mmCIF file of C-alpha atoms in Angstrom:
data_model
loop_
_atom_site.group_PDB
_atom_site.id
_atom_site.type_symbol
_atom_site.label_atom_id
_atom_site.label_comp_id
_atom_site.label_asym_id
_atom_site.label_seq_id
_atom_site.Cartn_x
_atom_site.Cartn_y
_atom_site.Cartn_z
ATOM 1 C CA UNK A 29 98.428 305.041 219.030
ATOM 2 C CA UNK A 30 94.897 306.349 219.485
ATOM 3 C CA UNK A 31 93.291 305.287 222.796
ATOM 4 C CA UNK A 32 89.843 304.779 221.247
ATOM 5 C CA UNK A 33 88.627 301.190 221.140
ATOM 6 C CA UNK A 34 87.602 301.499 217.481
ATOM 7 C CA UNK A 35 89.442 303.397 214.780
ATOM 8 C CA UNK A 36 88.126 303.440 211.200
ATOM 9 C CA UNK A 37 90.297 301.736 208.591
ATOM 10 C CA UNK A 38 90.700 304.961 206.601
ATOM 11 C CA UNK A 39 92.060 307.012 209.541
ATOM 12 C CA UNK A 40 95.697 307.721 210.220
ATOM 13 C CA UNK A 41 98.846 306.204 208.746
ATOM 14 C CA UNK A 42 98.435 302.755 207.188
ATOM 15 C CA UNK A 43 100.938 300.776 209.244
ATOM 16 C CA UNK A 44 100.505 296.997 209.221
ATOM 17 C CA UNK A 45 97.590 296.081 211.526
ATOM 18 C CA UNK A 46 97.898 299.593 212.986
ATOM 19 C CA UNK A 47 101.153 298.593 214.635
ATOM 20 C CA UNK A 48 103.143 301.497 216.080
ATOM 21 C CA UNK A 49 105.626 303.073 213.693
ATOM 22 C CA UNK A 50 109.065 302.534 215.190
ATOM 23 C CA UNK A 51 112.716 303.303 214.514
ATOM 24 C CA UNK A 52 115.330 300.568 214.384
ATOM 25 C CA UNK A 53 116.549 301.632 217.852
ATOM 26 C CA UNK A 54 113.136 300.731 219.322
ATOM 27 C CA UNK A 55 113.262 297.085 218.256
ATOM 28 C CA UNK A 56 113.059 294.696 221.206
ATOM 29 C CA UNK A 57 114.018 291.027 221.432
ATOM 30 C CA UNK A 58 111.366 288.847 219.833
ATOM 31 C CA UNK A 59 109.390 291.710 218.308
ATOM 32 C CA UNK A 60 107.847 291.176 214.885
ATOM 33 C CA UNK A 61 109.206 293.987 212.704
ATOM 34 C CA UNK A 62 107.337 294.773 209.493
ATOM 35 C CA UNK A 63 109.281 296.359 206.633
ATOM 36 C CA UNK A 64 108.360 296.937 203.004
ATOM 37 C CA UNK A 65 110.399 296.557 199.827
ATOM 38 C CA UNK A 66 108.215 298.239 197.184
ATOM 39 C CA UNK A 67 109.921 297.078 193.986
ATOM 40 C CA UNK A 68 109.215 295.200 190.804
ATOM 41 C CA UNK A 69 112.733 295.655 189.464
ATOM 42 C CA UNK A 70 113.302 291.906 189.619
ATOM 43 C CA UNK A 71 110.483 291.005 187.236
ATOM 44 C CA UNK A 72 111.797 289.870 183.864
ATOM 45 C CA UNK A 73 108.873 287.674 182.863
ATOM 46 C CA UNK A 74 105.434 288.494 184.171
ATOM 47 C CA UNK A 75 103.273 291.492 184.938
ATOM 48 C CA UNK A 76 104.471 294.520 186.863
ATOM 49 C CA UNK A 77 102.714 296.033 189.857
ATOM 50 C CA UNK A 78 104.297 294.244 192.824
ATOM 51 C CA UNK A 79 105.872 297.521 193.938
ATOM 52 C CA UNK A 80 102.430 298.440 195.248
ATOM 53 C CA UNK A 81 102.297 295.257 197.331
ATOM 54 C CA UNK A 82 103.612 296.593 200.673
ATOM 55 C CA UNK A 83 101.145 299.467 200.685
ATOM 56 C CA UNK A 84 98.282 297.216 199.602
ATOM 57 C CA UNK A 85 98.975 294.571 202.246
ATOM 58 C CA UNK A 86 99.236 297.195 204.980
ATOM 59 C CA UNK A 87 95.939 298.769 203.973
ATOM 60 C CA UNK A 88 94.223 295.370 203.774
ATOM 61 C CA UNK A 89 95.423 294.483 207.277
ATOM 62 C CA UNK A 90 93.564 297.487 208.685
ATOM 63 C CA UNK A 91 90.275 295.773 207.892
ATOM 64 C CA UNK A 92 91.115 292.926 210.260
ATOM 65 C CA UNK A 93 92.296 295.286 212.992
ATOM 66 C CA UNK A 94 89.008 297.179 212.760
ATOM 67 C CA UNK A 95 86.984 293.965 212.982
ATOM 68 C CA UNK A 96 88.936 292.847 216.047
ATOM 69 C CA UNK A 97 88.531 296.195 217.793
ATOM 70 C CA UNK A 98 84.824 296.389 216.993
ATOM 71 C CA UNK A 99 84.149 292.934 218.472
ATOM 72 C CA UNK A 100 82.854 292.614 222.036
ATOM 73 C CA UNK A 101 85.857 292.476 224.393
ATOM 74 C CA UNK A 102 88.023 292.760 221.273
ATOM 75 C CA UNK A 103 87.629 289.009 221.006
ATOM 76 C CA UNK A 104 86.686 286.847 218.046
ATOM 77 C CA UNK A 105 85.868 283.128 218.108
ATOM 78 C CA UNK A 106 86.608 280.609 215.366
ATOM 79 C CA UNK A 107 83.357 278.975 214.306
ATOM 80 C CA UNK A 108 84.969 275.538 213.822
ATOM 81 C CA UNK A 109 87.505 275.251 216.645
ATOM 82 C CA UNK A 110 85.719 277.594 219.109
ATOM 83 C CA UNK A 111 89.124 279.080 219.928
ATOM 84 C CA UNK A 112 88.681 282.644 221.194
ATOM 85 C CA UNK A 113 91.363 285.198 220.358
ATOM 86 C CA UNK A 114 91.593 288.533 222.139
ATOM 87 C CA UNK A 115 93.743 291.382 220.914
ATOM 88 C CA UNK A 116 96.741 291.743 223.198
ATOM 89 C CA UNK A 117 96.919 294.947 225.206
ATOM 90 C CA UNK A 118 100.326 295.543 223.626
ATOM 91 C CA UNK A 119 100.800 293.411 220.507
ATOM 92 C CA UNK A 120 104.470 292.485 220.047
ATOM 93 C CA UNK A 121 104.874 294.150 216.667
ATOM 94 C CA UNK A 122 106.212 297.325 215.107
ATOM 95 C CA UNK A 123 106.356 298.750 211.591
ATOM 96 C CA UNK A 124 109.570 300.449 210.465
ATOM 97 C CA UNK A 125 108.184 301.522 207.101
ATOM 98 C CA UNK A 126 109.945 300.698 203.847
ATOM 99 C CA UNK A 127 113.614 300.028 203.307
ATOM 100 C CA UNK A 128 115.381 302.465 201.008
ATOM 101 C CA UNK A 129 115.031 301.490 197.356
ATOM 102 C CA UNK A 130 116.718 302.750 194.189
ATOM 103 C CA UNK A 131 114.257 302.352 191.293
ATOM 104 C CA UNK A 132 116.977 302.439 188.618
ATOM 105 C CA UNK A 133 119.651 300.441 190.442
ATOM 106 C CA UNK A 134 118.764 296.922 191.567
ATOM 107 C CA UNK A 135 122.151 296.296 193.176
ATOM 108 C CA UNK A 136 121.914 299.421 195.351
ATOM 109 C CA UNK A 137 118.434 298.319 196.388
ATOM 110 C CA UNK A 138 119.869 294.877 197.169
ATOM 111 C CA UNK A 139 122.490 296.336 199.495
ATOM 112 C CA UNK A 140 119.948 298.576 201.227
ATOM 113 C CA UNK A 141 117.601 295.653 201.926
ATOM 114 C CA UNK A 142 120.475 293.469 203.181
ATOM 115 C CA UNK A 143 121.556 296.228 205.549
ATOM 116 C CA UNK A 144 118.014 296.862 206.766
ATOM 117 C CA UNK A 145 117.153 293.229 207.504
ATOM 118 C CA UNK A 146 120.548 292.669 209.122
ATOM 119 C CA UNK A 147 119.924 295.538 211.558
ATOM 120 C CA UNK A 148 116.504 294.127 212.492
ATOM 121 C CA UNK A 149 117.972 290.682 213.192
ATOM 122 C CA UNK A 150 120.975 291.994 215.123
ATOM 123 C CA UNK A 151 118.588 293.755 217.494
ATOM 124 C CA UNK A 152 116.571 290.586 218.067
ATOM 125 C CA UNK A 153 113.671 291.382 215.767
ATOM 126 C CA UNK A 154 111.635 288.916 213.726
ATOM 127 C CA UNK A 155 111.640 290.377 210.189
ATOM 128 C CA UNK A 156 108.314 290.406 208.336
ATOM 129 C CA UNK A 157 109.239 291.653 204.890
ATOM 130 C CA UNK A 158 106.546 292.790 202.481
ATOM 131 C CA UNK A 159 107.425 292.532 198.787
ATOM 132 C CA UNK A 160 107.716 293.590 196.085
ATOM 133 C CA UNK A 161 108.537 290.947 193.553
ATOM 134 C CA UNK A 162 110.121 287.695 194.684
ATOM 135 C CA UNK A 163 113.661 288.870 194.025
ATOM 136 C CA UNK A 164 113.176 290.504 197.453
ATOM 137 C CA UNK A 165 113.734 287.097 199.072
ATOM 138 C CA UNK A 166 117.400 287.091 198.039
ATOM 139 C CA UNK A 167 118.609 290.351 199.659
ATOM 140 C CA UNK A 168 116.285 289.766 202.605
ATOM 141 C CA UNK A 169 117.766 286.314 203.249
ATOM 142 C CA UNK A 170 121.294 287.697 202.835
ATOM 143 C CA UNK A 171 120.542 290.355 205.436
ATOM 144 C CA UNK A 172 119.029 287.727 207.710
ATOM 145 C CA UNK A 173 122.218 285.657 207.396
ATOM 146 C CA UNK A 174 124.422 288.643 208.180
ATOM 147 C CA UNK A 175 122.346 289.493 211.236
ATOM 148 C CA UNK A 176 122.379 285.916 212.483
ATOM 149 C CA UNK A 177 126.171 285.795 212.088
ATOM 150 C CA UNK A 178 126.429 288.798 214.414
ATOM 151 C CA UNK A 179 124.380 286.991 217.054
ATOM 152 C CA UNK A 180 125.930 283.514 216.788
ATOM 153 C CA UNK A 181 129.241 282.209 215.540
ATOM 154 C CA UNK A 182 128.981 280.182 212.316
ATOM 155 C CA UNK A 183 125.194 279.815 212.223
ATOM 156 C CA UNK A 184 123.550 277.210 210.005
ATOM 157 C CA UNK A 185 120.354 278.338 208.275
ATOM 158 C CA UNK A 186 117.435 276.655 206.576
ATOM 159 C CA UNK A 187 115.216 278.064 203.852
ATOM 160 C CA UNK A 188 111.589 277.232 202.996
ATOM 161 C CA UNK A 189 110.132 278.500 199.716
ATOM 162 C CA UNK A 190 106.313 278.494 199.447
ATOM 163 C CA UNK A 191 105.457 279.169 195.817
ATOM 164 C CA UNK A 192 104.000 277.687 192.652
ATOM 165 C CA UNK A 193 107.439 278.211 191.085
ATOM 166 C CA UNK A 194 110.873 277.020 192.189
ATOM 167 C CA UNK A 195 112.617 280.376 191.474
ATOM 168 C CA UNK A 196 115.695 278.134 191.223
ATOM 169 C CA UNK A 197 116.902 279.124 187.766
ATOM 170 C CA UNK A 198 120.583 279.977 187.514
ATOM 171 C CA UNK A 199 120.148 282.428 184.647
ATOM 172 C CA UNK A 200 116.569 283.258 183.782
ATOM 173 C CA UNK A 201 115.777 284.532 180.311
ATOM 174 C CA UNK A 202 116.868 288.109 179.662
ATOM 175 C CA UNK A 203 117.081 288.897 183.364
ATOM 176 C CA UNK A 204 120.492 287.364 184.030
ATOM 177 C CA UNK A 205 121.302 285.975 187.467
ATOM 178 C CA UNK A 206 119.489 288.529 189.649
ATOM 179 C CA UNK A 207 115.706 288.488 189.252
ATOM 180 C CA UNK A 208 112.563 286.967 190.694
ATOM 181 C CA UNK A 209 113.168 283.631 188.971
ATOM 182 C CA UNK A 210 116.678 283.126 190.372
ATOM 183 C CA UNK A 211 116.346 284.176 194.010
ATOM 184 C CA UNK A 212 116.522 280.673 195.493
ATOM 185 C CA UNK A 213 119.591 279.731 193.420
ATOM 186 C CA UNK A 214 121.353 282.843 194.708
ATOM 187 C CA UNK A 215 120.261 282.000 198.263
ATOM 188 C CA UNK A 216 121.605 278.465 197.861
ATOM 189 C CA UNK A 217 125.055 279.949 197.219
ATOM 190 C CA UNK A 218 125.221 281.455 200.705
ATOM 191 C CA UNK A 219 127.735 279.426 202.794
ATOM 192 C CA UNK A 220 125.370 279.386 205.786
ATOM 193 C CA UNK A 221 122.803 277.232 203.952
ATOM 194 C CA UNK A 222 123.198 273.875 202.234
ATOM 195 C CA UNK A 223 121.078 272.022 199.687
ATOM 196 C CA UNK A 224 119.922 269.569 202.346
ATOM 197 C CA UNK A 225 118.242 272.447 204.202
ATOM 198 C CA UNK A 226 116.344 273.845 201.208
ATOM 199 C CA UNK A 227 112.653 272.983 200.944
ATOM 200 C CA UNK A 228 109.836 273.986 198.619
ATOM 201 C CA UNK A 229 106.068 273.747 199.106
ATOM 202 C CA UNK A 230 103.166 274.309 196.734
ATOM 203 C CA UNK A 231 104.999 273.798 193.440
ATOM 204 C CA UNK A 232 102.788 273.066 190.476
ATOM 205 C CA UNK A 233 103.046 272.639 186.738
ATOM 206 C CA UNK A 234 106.192 272.702 184.612
ATOM 207 C CA UNK A 235 108.385 274.699 186.991
ATOM 208 C CA UNK A 236 111.663 272.812 186.448
ATOM 209 C CA UNK A 237 114.105 272.977 183.561
ATOM 210 C CA UNK A 238 116.664 270.234 182.861
ATOM 211 C CA UNK A 239 119.334 271.889 185.031
ATOM 212 C CA UNK A 240 117.031 272.143 188.030
ATOM 213 C CA UNK A 241 115.747 268.624 187.546
ATOM 214 C CA UNK A 242 119.280 267.219 187.629
ATOM 215 C CA UNK A 243 119.958 269.128 190.858
ATOM 216 C CA UNK A 244 116.711 267.795 192.296
ATOM 217 C CA UNK A 245 117.826 264.228 191.540
ATOM 218 C CA UNK A 246 121.483 264.536 192.516
ATOM 219 C CA UNK A 247 120.859 266.354 195.827
ATOM 220 C CA UNK A 248 117.484 264.775 196.699
ATOM 221 C CA UNK A 249 116.007 268.243 197.045
ATOM 222 C CA UNK A 250 112.793 268.485 199.043
ATOM 223 C CA UNK A 251 110.280 269.785 196.488
ATOM 224 C CA UNK A 252 106.680 269.299 197.610
ATOM 225 C CA UNK A 253 103.904 270.092 195.156
ATOM 226 C CA UNK A 254 100.425 271.514 195.557
ATOM 227 C CA UNK A 255 99.160 268.000 194.797
ATOM 228 C CA UNK A 256 101.257 266.657 197.695
ATOM 229 C CA UNK A 257 99.615 269.144 200.028
ATOM 230 C CA UNK A 258 96.164 268.264 198.724
ATOM 231 C CA UNK A 259 96.710 264.526 199.129
ATOM 232 C CA UNK A 260 98.608 264.486 202.433
ATOM 233 C CA UNK A 261 97.131 267.511 204.161
ATOM 234 C CA UNK A 262 98.580 270.784 205.369
ATOM 235 C CA UNK A 263 100.033 269.786 208.733
ATOM 236 C CA UNK A 264 101.909 266.725 207.477
ATOM 237 C CA UNK A 265 103.299 268.573 204.448
ATOM 238 C CA UNK A 266 104.422 271.565 206.498
ATOM 239 C CA UNK A 267 105.995 269.240 209.045
ATOM 240 C CA UNK A 268 108.060 267.492 206.363
ATOM 241 C CA UNK A 269 109.195 270.780 204.841
ATOM 242 C CA UNK A 270 110.146 272.335 208.179
ATOM 243 C CA UNK A 271 111.975 269.209 209.320
ATOM 244 C CA UNK A 272 114.092 269.419 206.176
ATOM 245 C CA UNK A 273 114.855 273.124 206.565
ATOM 246 C CA UNK A 274 115.449 272.819 210.319
ATOM 247 C CA UNK A 275 117.659 269.716 210.286
ATOM 248 C CA UNK A 276 120.846 270.791 212.065
ATOM 249 C CA UNK A 277 120.149 274.499 211.626
ATOM 250 C CA UNK A 278 119.857 277.398 214.057
ATOM 251 C CA UNK A 279 117.047 279.214 212.273
ATOM 252 C CA UNK A 280 114.751 278.923 209.263
ATOM 253 C CA UNK A 281 113.807 281.703 206.859
ATOM 254 C CA UNK A 282 110.422 281.365 205.118
ATOM 255 C CA UNK A 283 109.568 283.044 201.821
ATOM 256 C CA UNK A 284 106.011 283.110 200.484
ATOM 257 C CA UNK A 285 104.789 283.941 196.991
ATOM 258 C CA UNK A 286 101.075 284.696 196.924
ATOM 259 C CA UNK A 287 100.837 282.853 193.608
ATOM 260 C CA UNK A 288 100.992 279.589 195.566
ATOM 261 C CA UNK A 289 97.246 280.231 195.857
ATOM 262 C CA UNK A 290 95.308 279.278 192.746
ATOM 263 C CA UNK A 291 94.983 282.197 190.361
ATOM 264 C CA UNK A 292 91.201 281.852 190.204
ATOM 265 C CA UNK A 293 91.105 282.868 193.876
ATOM 266 C CA UNK A 294 94.149 285.138 194.059
ATOM 267 C CA UNK A 295 94.514 286.897 190.689
ATOM 268 C CA UNK A 296 96.466 289.965 191.822
ATOM 269 C CA UNK A 297 99.942 288.586 191.290
ATOM 270 C CA UNK A 298 102.796 288.790 188.814
ATOM 271 C CA UNK A 299 102.557 285.234 187.448
ATOM 272 C CA UNK A 300 99.143 283.803 188.310
ATOM 273 C CA UNK A 301 98.939 280.028 187.893
ATOM 274 C CA UNK A 302 96.198 277.421 187.969
ATOM 275 C CA UNK A 303 96.411 274.223 189.945
ATOM 276 C CA UNK A 304 97.567 276.093 193.039
ATOM 277 C CA UNK A 305 96.357 275.548 196.595
ATOM 278 C CA UNK A 306 93.076 276.906 197.925
ATOM 279 C CA UNK A 307 92.774 279.969 200.131
ATOM 280 C CA UNK A 308 91.571 277.733 202.964
ATOM 281 C CA UNK A 309 94.709 275.582 202.728
ATOM 282 C CA UNK A 310 96.891 278.682 202.449
ATOM 283 C CA UNK A 311 95.516 280.168 205.654
ATOM 284 C CA UNK A 312 95.825 276.802 207.409
ATOM 285 C CA UNK A 313 99.418 276.532 206.161
ATOM 286 C CA UNK A 314 100.299 279.979 207.484
ATOM 287 C CA UNK A 315 98.703 279.268 210.861
ATOM 288 C CA UNK A 316 100.641 275.988 211.057
ATOM 289 C CA UNK A 317 103.901 277.869 210.474
ATOM 290 C CA UNK A 318 103.208 279.910 213.628
ATOM 291 C CA UNK A 319 103.737 276.734 215.683
ATOM 292 C CA UNK A 320 107.410 276.374 214.710
ATOM 293 C CA UNK A 321 109.723 278.599 216.788
ATOM 294 C CA UNK A 322 112.688 277.658 214.560
ATOM 295 C CA UNK A 323 111.234 280.107 212.016
ATOM 296 C CA UNK A 324 112.949 283.445 212.627
ATOM 297 C CA UNK A 325 111.938 285.510 209.575
ATOM 298 C CA UNK A 326 109.331 285.588 206.818
ATOM 299 C CA UNK A 327 108.612 287.504 203.649
ATOM 300 C CA UNK A 328 105.523 287.622 201.456
ATOM 301 C CA UNK A 329 105.963 288.693 197.851
ATOM 302 C CA UNK A 330 104.416 289.126 194.393
ATOM 303 C CA UNK A 331 101.179 290.789 195.545
ATOM 304 C CA UNK A 332 100.196 293.179 192.766
ATOM 305 C CA UNK A 333 97.140 295.242 193.784
ATOM 306 C CA UNK A 334 96.612 296.871 190.352
ATOM 307 C CA UNK A 335 95.957 293.426 188.856
ATOM 308 C CA UNK A 336 93.078 292.693 191.235
ATOM 309 C CA UNK A 337 90.562 295.532 191.488
ATOM 310 C CA UNK A 338 88.380 293.390 193.775
ATOM 311 C CA UNK A 339 91.019 293.657 196.507
ATOM 312 C CA UNK A 340 90.769 290.008 197.495
ATOM 313 C CA UNK A 341 94.439 289.186 196.842
ATOM 314 C CA UNK A 342 95.709 291.785 199.303
ATOM 315 C CA UNK A 343 93.151 290.550 201.851
ATOM 316 C CA UNK A 344 94.386 286.968 201.426
ATOM 317 C CA UNK A 345 97.997 288.106 201.883
ATOM 318 C CA UNK A 346 97.193 290.132 204.997
ATOM 319 C CA UNK A 347 95.139 287.274 206.468
ATOM 320 C CA UNK A 348 98.027 284.869 205.924
ATOM 321 C CA UNK A 349 100.525 287.093 207.679
ATOM 322 C CA UNK A 350 98.164 287.636 210.595
ATOM 323 C CA UNK A 351 97.826 283.856 210.916
ATOM 324 C CA UNK A 352 101.614 283.493 211.162
ATOM 325 C CA UNK A 353 101.886 286.367 213.619
ATOM 326 C CA UNK A 354 98.898 285.321 215.716
ATOM 327 C CA UNK A 355 100.810 284.433 218.911
ATOM 328 C CA UNK A 356 102.396 287.908 218.912
ATOM 329 C CA UNK A 357 99.094 289.690 218.398
ATOM 330 C CA UNK A 358 96.408 287.718 220.232
ATOM 331 C CA UNK A 359 95.813 285.937 223.535
ATOM 332 C CA UNK A 360 93.818 282.724 223.583
ATOM 333 C CA UNK A 361 91.086 283.255 226.179
ATOM 334 C CA UNK A 362 88.455 281.124 227.882
ATOM 335 C CA UNK A 363 85.004 282.643 227.498
ATOM 336 C CA UNK A 364 83.482 280.123 229.890
#
């Protein structure tokens, strides 16, 4: 790392938030470990471009690092809450680059991602996985489960899916069983997770087919819509979702699709929808997640920079991740 207080956003390697580039062997207990999965191999209905997501999110995060470093005392103050956040002397984060991908072989990519996430978890890291399309959630969760099983005998896991879509199809269109529309169904088949510990937030529109609807009814699945969040508020809705995912479990994995944000505000995504949540609620949601230590891993997927030349979608994604990671990056200080 450069010892200057301010480094321009266009200098050096674009690691997430200018975190140090590390090898797996350098992971320490509790460290947030950023890794990219630059694929759109799992897209079978929607627009391509998510493979550029990891690079775009990393580059967008540099803007916020530069603002923090340029501020007096490297401290910024929220205009509403008056909470002052100062950049930690040594933020608890590292970037290991991208996992190995195989652009013509989705199953080889799947195994590589599983192996990579498993290694991060085994070493005590908190995986922060940058997609890529939302298929990424499946191998990432599988790797998380494998890593947890190495650290604890017979772990029980919860899963929270934040998305406009359920991604709970068993066999989606021409894409078969392994694509961005089936990732949660494949996750639900892992023996470490049960239906009672699956939760969804932000769903909107006609996202269920008859098969999914019957499962929703028969298993009382916790599916919370964007309207629920609007009517009940962020904190209450997040609390209900986390309580479901955390009930009797050792850890919760969170997966985020940027299309949970309304497409009029966040257009750079594979399957933009309308009726989604606002950016303000999204950032509040992500900050609220940071308060739950049961969460042990997160991914953020479906950011497609080529579809948004304004760059606002990648900025929203980076802001959301920084809100989740806030306690690892910033100290709350009293400015008197």
